[in-house]
CSV table of C-alpha atoms and ligand atoms in Angstrom, one decimal:
chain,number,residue,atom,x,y,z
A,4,UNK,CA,0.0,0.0,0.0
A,5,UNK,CA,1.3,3.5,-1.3
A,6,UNK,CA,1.8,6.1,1.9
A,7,UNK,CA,0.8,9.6,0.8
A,8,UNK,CA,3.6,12.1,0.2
A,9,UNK,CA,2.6,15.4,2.0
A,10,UNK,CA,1.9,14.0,5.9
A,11,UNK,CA,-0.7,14.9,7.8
A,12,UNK,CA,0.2,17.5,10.6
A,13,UNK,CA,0.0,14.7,12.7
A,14,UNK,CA,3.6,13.6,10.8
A,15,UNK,CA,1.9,10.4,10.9
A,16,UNK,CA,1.6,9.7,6.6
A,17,UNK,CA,-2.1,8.0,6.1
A,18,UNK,CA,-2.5,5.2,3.9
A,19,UNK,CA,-3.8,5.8,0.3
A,20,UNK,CA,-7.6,4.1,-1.0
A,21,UNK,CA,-8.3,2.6,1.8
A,22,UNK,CA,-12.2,2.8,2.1
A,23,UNK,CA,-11.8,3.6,5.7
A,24,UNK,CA,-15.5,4.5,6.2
A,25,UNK,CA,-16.3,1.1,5.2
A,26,UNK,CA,-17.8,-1.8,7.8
A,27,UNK,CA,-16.3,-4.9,7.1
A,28,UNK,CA,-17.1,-8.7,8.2
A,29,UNK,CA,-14.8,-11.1,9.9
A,30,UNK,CA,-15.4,-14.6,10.1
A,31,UNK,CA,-13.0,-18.0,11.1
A,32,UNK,CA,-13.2,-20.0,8.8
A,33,UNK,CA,-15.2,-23.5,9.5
A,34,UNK,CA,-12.8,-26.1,8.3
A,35,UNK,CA,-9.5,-24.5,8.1
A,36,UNK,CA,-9.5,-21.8,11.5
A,37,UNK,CA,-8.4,-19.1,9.3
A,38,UNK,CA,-9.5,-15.4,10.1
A,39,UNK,CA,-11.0,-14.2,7.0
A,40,UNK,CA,-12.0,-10.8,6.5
A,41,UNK,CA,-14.6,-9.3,3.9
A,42,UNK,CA,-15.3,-5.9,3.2
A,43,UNK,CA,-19.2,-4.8,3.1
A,44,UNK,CA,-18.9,-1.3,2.5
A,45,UNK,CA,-21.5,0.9,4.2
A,46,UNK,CA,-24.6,-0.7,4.3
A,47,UNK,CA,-24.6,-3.2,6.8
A,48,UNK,CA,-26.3,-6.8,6.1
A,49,UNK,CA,-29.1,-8.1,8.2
A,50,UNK,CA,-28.7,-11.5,9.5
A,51,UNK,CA,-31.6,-12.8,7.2
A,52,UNK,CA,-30.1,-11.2,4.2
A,53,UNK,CA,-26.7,-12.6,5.0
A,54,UNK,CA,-27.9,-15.8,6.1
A,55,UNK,CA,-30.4,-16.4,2.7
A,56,UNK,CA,-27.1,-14.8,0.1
A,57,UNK,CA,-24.2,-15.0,1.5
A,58,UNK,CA,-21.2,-16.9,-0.4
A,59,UNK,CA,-18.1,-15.9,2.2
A,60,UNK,CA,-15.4,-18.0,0.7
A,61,UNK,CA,-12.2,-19.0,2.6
A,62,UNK,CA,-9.0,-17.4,1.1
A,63,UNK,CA,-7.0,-20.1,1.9
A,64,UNK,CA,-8.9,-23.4,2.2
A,65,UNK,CA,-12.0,-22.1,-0.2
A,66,UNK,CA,-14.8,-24.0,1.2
A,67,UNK,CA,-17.8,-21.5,0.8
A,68,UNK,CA,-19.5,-20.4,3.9
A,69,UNK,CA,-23.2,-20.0,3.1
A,70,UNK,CA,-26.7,-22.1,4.2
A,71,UNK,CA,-26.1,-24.2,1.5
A,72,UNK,CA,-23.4,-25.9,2.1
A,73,UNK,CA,-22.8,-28.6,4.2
A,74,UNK,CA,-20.7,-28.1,7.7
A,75,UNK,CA,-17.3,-29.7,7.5
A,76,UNK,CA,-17.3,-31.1,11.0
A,77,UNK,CA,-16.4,-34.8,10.2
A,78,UNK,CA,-16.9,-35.8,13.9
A,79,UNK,CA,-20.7,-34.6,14.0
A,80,UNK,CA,-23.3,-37.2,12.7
A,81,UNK,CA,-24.1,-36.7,9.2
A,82,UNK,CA,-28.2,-35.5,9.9
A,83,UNK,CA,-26.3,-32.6,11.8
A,84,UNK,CA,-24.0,-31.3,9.1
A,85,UNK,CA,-26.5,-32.0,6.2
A,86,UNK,CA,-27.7,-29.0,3.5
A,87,UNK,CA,-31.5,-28.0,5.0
A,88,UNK,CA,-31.1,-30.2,8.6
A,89,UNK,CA,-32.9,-28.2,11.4
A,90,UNK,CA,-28.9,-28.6,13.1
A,91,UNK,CA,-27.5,-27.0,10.2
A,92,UNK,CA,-30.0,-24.4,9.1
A,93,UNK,CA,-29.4,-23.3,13.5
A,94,UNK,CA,-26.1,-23.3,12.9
A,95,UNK,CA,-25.6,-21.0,9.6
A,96,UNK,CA,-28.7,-18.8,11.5
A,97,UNK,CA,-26.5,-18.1,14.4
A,98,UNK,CA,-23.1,-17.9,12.4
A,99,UNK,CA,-23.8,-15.2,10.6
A,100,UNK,CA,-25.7,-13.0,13.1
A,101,UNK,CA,-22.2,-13.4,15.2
A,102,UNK,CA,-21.0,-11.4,12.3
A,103,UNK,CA,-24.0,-9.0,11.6
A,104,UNK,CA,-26.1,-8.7,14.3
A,105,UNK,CA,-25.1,-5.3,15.5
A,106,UNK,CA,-22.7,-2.4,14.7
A,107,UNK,CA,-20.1,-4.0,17.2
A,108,UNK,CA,-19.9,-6.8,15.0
A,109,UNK,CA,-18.1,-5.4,12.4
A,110,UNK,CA,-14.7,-5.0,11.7
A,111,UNK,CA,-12.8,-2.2,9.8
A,112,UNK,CA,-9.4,-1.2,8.0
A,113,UNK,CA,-7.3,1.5,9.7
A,114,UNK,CA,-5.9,3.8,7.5
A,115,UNK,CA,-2.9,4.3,8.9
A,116,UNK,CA,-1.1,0.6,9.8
A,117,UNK,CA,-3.7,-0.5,7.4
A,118,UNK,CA,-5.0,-3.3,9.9
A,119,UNK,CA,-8.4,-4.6,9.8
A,120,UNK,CA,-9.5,-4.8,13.2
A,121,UNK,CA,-12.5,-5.4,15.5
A,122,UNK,CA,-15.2,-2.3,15.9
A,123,UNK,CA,-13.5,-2.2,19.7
A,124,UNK,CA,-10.1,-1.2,18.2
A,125,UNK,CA,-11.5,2.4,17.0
A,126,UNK,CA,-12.9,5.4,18.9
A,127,UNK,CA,-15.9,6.9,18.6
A,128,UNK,CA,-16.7,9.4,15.9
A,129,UNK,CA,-20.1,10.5,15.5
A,130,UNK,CA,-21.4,10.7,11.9
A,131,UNK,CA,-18.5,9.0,10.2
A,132,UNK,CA,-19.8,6.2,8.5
A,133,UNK,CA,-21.9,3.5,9.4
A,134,UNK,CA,-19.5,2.5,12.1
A,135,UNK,CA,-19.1,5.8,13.4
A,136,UNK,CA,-15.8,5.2,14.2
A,137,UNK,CA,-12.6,7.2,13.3
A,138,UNK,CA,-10.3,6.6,10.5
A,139,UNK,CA,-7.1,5.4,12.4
A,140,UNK,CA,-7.3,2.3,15.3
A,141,UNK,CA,-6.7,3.4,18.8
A,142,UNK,CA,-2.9,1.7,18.9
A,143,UNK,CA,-2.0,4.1,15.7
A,144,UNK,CA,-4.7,7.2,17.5
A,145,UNK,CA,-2.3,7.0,20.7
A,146,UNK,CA,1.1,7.6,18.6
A,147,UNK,CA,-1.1,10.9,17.0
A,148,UNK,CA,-1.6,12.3,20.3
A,149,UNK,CA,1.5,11.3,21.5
A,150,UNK,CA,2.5,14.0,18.7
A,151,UNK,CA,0.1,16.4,19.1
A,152,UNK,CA,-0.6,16.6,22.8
A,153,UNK,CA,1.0,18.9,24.4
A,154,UNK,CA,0.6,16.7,27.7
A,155,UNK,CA,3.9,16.0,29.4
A,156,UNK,CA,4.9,12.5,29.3
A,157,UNK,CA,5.3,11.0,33.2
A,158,UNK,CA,9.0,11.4,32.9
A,159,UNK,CA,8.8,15.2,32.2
A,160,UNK,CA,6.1,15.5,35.3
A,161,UNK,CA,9.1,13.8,37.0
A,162,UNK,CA,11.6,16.5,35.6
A,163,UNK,CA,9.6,18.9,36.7
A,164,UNK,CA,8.4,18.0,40.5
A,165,UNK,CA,12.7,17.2,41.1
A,166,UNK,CA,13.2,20.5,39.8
A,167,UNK,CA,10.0,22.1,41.8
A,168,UNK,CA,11.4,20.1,45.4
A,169,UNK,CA,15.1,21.5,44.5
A,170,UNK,CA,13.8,25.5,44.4
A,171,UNK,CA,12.0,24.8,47.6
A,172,UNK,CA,15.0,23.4,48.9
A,173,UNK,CA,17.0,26.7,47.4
A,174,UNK,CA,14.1,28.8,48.8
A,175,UNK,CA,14.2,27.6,52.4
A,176,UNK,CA,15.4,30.7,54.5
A,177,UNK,CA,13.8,33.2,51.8
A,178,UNK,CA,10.0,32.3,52.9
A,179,UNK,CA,8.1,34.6,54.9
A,180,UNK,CA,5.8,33.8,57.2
A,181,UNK,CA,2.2,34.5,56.5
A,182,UNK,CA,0.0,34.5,59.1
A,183,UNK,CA,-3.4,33.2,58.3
A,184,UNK,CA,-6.2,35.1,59.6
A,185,UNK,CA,-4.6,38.0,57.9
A,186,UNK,CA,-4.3,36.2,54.6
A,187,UNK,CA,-8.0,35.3,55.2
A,188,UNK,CA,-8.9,38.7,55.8
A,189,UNK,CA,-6.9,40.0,52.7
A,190,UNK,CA,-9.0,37.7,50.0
A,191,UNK,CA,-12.7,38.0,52.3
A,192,UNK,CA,-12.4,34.5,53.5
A,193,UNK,CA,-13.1,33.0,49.8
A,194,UNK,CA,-11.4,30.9,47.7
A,195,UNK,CA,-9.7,33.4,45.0
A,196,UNK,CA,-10.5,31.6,41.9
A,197,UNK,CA,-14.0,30.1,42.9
A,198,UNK,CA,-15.5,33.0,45.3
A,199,UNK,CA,-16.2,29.7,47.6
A,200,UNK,CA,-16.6,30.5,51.2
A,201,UNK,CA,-13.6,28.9,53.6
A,202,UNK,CA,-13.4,27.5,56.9
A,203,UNK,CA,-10.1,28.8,58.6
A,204,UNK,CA,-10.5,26.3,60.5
A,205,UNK,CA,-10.4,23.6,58.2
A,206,UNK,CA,-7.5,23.2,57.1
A,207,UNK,CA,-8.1,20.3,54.6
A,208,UNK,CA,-10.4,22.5,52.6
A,209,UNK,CA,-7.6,25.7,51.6
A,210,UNK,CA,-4.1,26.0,50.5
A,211,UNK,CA,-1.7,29.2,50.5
A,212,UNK,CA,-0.9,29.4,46.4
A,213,UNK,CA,2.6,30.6,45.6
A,214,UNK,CA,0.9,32.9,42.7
A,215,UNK,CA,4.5,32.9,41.1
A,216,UNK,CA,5.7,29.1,41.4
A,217,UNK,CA,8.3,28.9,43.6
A,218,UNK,CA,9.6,26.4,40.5
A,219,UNK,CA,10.8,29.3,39.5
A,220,UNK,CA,12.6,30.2,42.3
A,221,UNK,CA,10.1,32.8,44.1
A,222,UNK,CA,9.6,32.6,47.6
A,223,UNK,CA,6.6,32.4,49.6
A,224,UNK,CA,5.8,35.7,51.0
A,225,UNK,CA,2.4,38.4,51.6
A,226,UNK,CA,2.9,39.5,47.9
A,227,UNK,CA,3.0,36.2,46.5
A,228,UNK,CA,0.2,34.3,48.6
A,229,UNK,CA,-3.3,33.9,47.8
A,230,UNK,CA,-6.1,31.8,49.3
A,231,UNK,CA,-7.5,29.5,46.9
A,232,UNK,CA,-9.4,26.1,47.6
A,233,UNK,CA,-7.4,22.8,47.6
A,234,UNK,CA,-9.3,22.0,44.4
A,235,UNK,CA,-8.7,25.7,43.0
A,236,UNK,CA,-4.8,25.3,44.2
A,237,UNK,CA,-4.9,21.7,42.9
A,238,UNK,CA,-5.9,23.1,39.6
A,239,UNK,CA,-2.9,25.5,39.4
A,240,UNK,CA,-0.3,23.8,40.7
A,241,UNK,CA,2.9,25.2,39.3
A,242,UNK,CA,1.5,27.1,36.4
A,243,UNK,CA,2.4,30.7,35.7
A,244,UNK,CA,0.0,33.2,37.1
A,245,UNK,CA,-1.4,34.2,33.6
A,246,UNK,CA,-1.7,30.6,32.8
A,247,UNK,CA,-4.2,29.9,35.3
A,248,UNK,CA,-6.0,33.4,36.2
A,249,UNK,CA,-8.2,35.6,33.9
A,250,UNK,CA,-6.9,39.3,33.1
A,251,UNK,CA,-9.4,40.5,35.1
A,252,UNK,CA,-8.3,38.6,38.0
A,253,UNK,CA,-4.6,39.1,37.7
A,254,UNK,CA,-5.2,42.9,38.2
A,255,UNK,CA,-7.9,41.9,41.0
A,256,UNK,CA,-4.7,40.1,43.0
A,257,UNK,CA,-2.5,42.7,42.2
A,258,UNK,CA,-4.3,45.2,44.0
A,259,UNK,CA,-5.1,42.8,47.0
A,260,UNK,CA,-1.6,41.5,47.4
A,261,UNK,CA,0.4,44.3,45.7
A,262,UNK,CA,2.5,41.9,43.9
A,263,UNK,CA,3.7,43.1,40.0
A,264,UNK,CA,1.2,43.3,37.6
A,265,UNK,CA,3.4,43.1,34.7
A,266,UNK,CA,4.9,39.7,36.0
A,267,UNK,CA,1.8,38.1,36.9
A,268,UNK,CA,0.9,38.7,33.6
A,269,UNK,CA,3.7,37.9,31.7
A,270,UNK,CA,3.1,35.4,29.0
A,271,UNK,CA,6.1,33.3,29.8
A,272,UNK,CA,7.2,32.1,33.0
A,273,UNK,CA,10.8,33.9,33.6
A,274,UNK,CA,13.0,32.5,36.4
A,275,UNK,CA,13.3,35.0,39.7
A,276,UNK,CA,15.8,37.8,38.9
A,277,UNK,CA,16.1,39.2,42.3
A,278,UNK,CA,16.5,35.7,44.0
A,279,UNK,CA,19.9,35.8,45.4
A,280,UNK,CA,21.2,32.4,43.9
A,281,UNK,CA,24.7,32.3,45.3
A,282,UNK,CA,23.0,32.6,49.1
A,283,UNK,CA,20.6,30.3,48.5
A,284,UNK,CA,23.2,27.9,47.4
A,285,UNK,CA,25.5,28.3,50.3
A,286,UNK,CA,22.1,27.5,52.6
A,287,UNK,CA,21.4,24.5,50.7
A,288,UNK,CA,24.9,23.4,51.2
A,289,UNK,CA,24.5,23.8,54.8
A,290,UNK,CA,21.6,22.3,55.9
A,291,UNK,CA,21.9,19.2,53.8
A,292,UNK,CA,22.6,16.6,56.6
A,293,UNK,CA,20.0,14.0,56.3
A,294,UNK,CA,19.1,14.0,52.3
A,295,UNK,CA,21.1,11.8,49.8
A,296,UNK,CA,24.1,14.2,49.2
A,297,UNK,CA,25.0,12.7,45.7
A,298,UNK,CA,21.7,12.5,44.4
A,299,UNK,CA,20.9,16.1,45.6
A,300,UNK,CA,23.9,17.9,44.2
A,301,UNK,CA,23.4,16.3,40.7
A,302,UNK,CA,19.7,17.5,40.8
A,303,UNK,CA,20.8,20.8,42.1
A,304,UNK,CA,23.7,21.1,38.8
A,305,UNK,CA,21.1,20.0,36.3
A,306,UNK,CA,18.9,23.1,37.7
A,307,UNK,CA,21.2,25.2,37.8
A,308,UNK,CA,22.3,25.2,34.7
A,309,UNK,CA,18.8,24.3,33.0
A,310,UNK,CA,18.0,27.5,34.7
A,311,UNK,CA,21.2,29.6,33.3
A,312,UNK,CA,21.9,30.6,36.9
A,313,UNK,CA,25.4,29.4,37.1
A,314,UNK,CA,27.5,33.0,36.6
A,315,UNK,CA,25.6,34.1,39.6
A,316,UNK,CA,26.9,31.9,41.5
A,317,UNK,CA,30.3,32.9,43.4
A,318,UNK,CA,33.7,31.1,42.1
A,319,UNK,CA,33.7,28.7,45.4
A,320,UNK,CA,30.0,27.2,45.1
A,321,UNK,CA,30.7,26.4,41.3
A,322,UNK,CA,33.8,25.1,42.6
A,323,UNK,CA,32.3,23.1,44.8
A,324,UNK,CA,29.2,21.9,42.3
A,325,UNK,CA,32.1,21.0,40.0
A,326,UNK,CA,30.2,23.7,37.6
B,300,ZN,ZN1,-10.6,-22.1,5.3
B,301,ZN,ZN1,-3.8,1.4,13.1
C-alpha cells in the first residue's frame, strides 16, 4: 500500500484508498480456522439477508460459507451437518448474526497501519460512517496524540516535580511567614479563583498558592500568597499566574496582594531575577545533613544550569558543584 507524500500534521503519513469509512465482516473459517475478512462497505447486512445470500469464501482453504453448504465437521453425525437439517439451518442462522447482528460486530481497516480490526479497536466518531468510528485504530490514535498533545509525558512530570522540590530546597530561609487570619482577611475569607466561602479552620479545605511558582525560584511571601481552595490550588499547581487566572483577576490580585502586575501577567514564565542564587546555594549546602548528598547535588547542577543561573553563582559554590 502507497503512503501519501505530503503527511498529515499529525507527521503520521495516512494510507492511500483505503475505504476507511467502510464496515467490514470477519469470520473464522469453518474447516480450516483461518480469520477471513470481507469488506461490506457501508450498508450493513441483516442476518436474514446474510444468512439467505451470502457466499463468504475462505481465502486459503476455499470452502464457501453459506446455508447451502454442508458443515465440514467430520466428527458430527451426518443428519447434523446435512444442507436443509434443522442442526445446520441453526447453525448458519446463528453464524452469521455473530458477524451482523449489531454495529459492534463489524470490523474495519485503519488507515494508517492498514490493519483490519475489530469495531472495539476504534474510537468513537459521531457521523463517520456506518461504524461511526474514526479513521485510524486506537494503537495508531495514541502515537497521534503522543504527537500532538501537548501533555507532558510522566517522565517530564518527574523532571519537573525534582526540579520544583530542589527551588524549595534553594528557597528555604527566603520564605516569609504568613499569618493566616490575615491572609483570610486579605481575600474575604473566599477561595480566590472560585468566590467559595472557607473555613479557617479547616484546614483540609484551603491551601496558600505561591501565585508565582516557587519552581521558579520565588519565595513564599504576603505578595506572592493567595487563598484558593485545595481543588482551585490543585488546579494551578505550578502554572504561571497568567496561565491559570483571567486578566481581570490578575489585576484583582494585584491590588489585594500588591504583587507586579506586569509579571503576573507575563506570557512566559521567567525565572526570579532578584532571588539571590549564590546565598541560596550556600544555605542549601548547609543544611543538607540527612538528604542523599549525591543525588541532591546532581539535581541541584542540572537546575542550575537548566535555569542559566550558574555565573551568579560565586567562584567557590561552582567550585564546589564542580560547575
Ligand atoms: Zn478455510
Ligand atoms: Zn492502526
Amino acid at each position: 500500500m502507497s503512503r501519501r507524500k505530503t503527511k498529515h500534521k499529525t507527521g503520521i503519513a495516512r494510507l492511500e484508498k483505503i475505504p476507511y469509512h467502510d464496515a467490514w465482516i470477519a469470520f473464522v473459517c469453518l474447516k480450516c480456522h483461518k480469520l477471513n475478512t470481507l469488506i461490506i462497505g457501508r450498508k450493513f447486512l441483516s442476518p436474514e439477508e446474510a444468512y439467505k445470500t451470502a457466499r463468504w469464501k475462505c481465502k486459503y482453504c476455499k470452502y464457501v460459507h453459506s446455508s447451502k453448504s454442508p458443515l465440514p465437521f467430520k466428527e458430527w453425525p451426518k443428519e447434523f451437518t446435512k444442507v436443509g437439517s434443522v442442526h445446520a439451518r441453526r447453525f448458519w442462522e446463528a453464524f452469521f448474526r455473530i458477524s451482523t447482528e449489531s454495529r459492534e460486530s463489524y470490523w474495519k481497516q485503519c488507515n494508517v497501519c492498514g490493519r483490519i480490526l475489530p469495531f472495539s479497536a476504534f474510537s468513537r466518531h459521531a457521523g463517520w460512517g456506518p461504524l461511526e468510528r474514526q479513521m485510524e485504530c486506537r494503537s495508531c490514535k495514541g502515537v497521534i496524540n503522543a504527537k500532538l498533545n501537548p501533555l507532558r509525558t510522566k517522565e517530564q512530570l518527574y523532571e519537573s516535580s525534582i526540579k520544583r522540590r530542589v527551588a524549595d530546597l534553594l528557597l528555604e530561609g527566603e520564605n516569609e511567614k504568613i499569618l493566616f487570619k490575615e491572609l483570610f482577611q486579605r481575600f474575604d475569607s473566599k477561595c480566590f479563583k472560585t468566590g467559595k466561602l472557607l473555613n479557617i479552620k479547616n484546614r483540609a479545605s484551603w491551601e496558600i498558592d505561591h501565585i508565582l511558582p516557587s519552581k521558579y525560584l520565588y519565595p513564599l511571601t504576603v505578595k506572592n500568597a493567595a487563598l484558593l481552595s485545595r481543588d482551585a490550588n490543585n488546579n494551578k499547581g505550578d502554572r504561571w499566574p497568567s496561565e491559570f487566572y483571567t486578566n481581570s483577576e490578575l489585576i484583582k490580585l494585584a491590588k489585594i496582594t500588591g504583587a507586579n502586575l506586569s509579571l503576573l501577567s507575563r506570557k512566559k514564565p521567567i525565572i526570579n531575577p532578584h532571588i539571590d542564587v549564590d546565598a541560596c546555594v550556600t544555605r542549601f549546602l548547609k543544611v543538607r545533613e540527612k538528604s542523599d548528598l549525591p543525588k541532591r547535588l546532581k539535581e541541584l547542577r542540572k537546575l542550575l544550569i537548566a535555569y542559566d543561573l550558574v555565573d551568579r553563582l560565586s567562584k567557590e559554590n561552582k567550585q564546589v558543584l564542580g560547575l
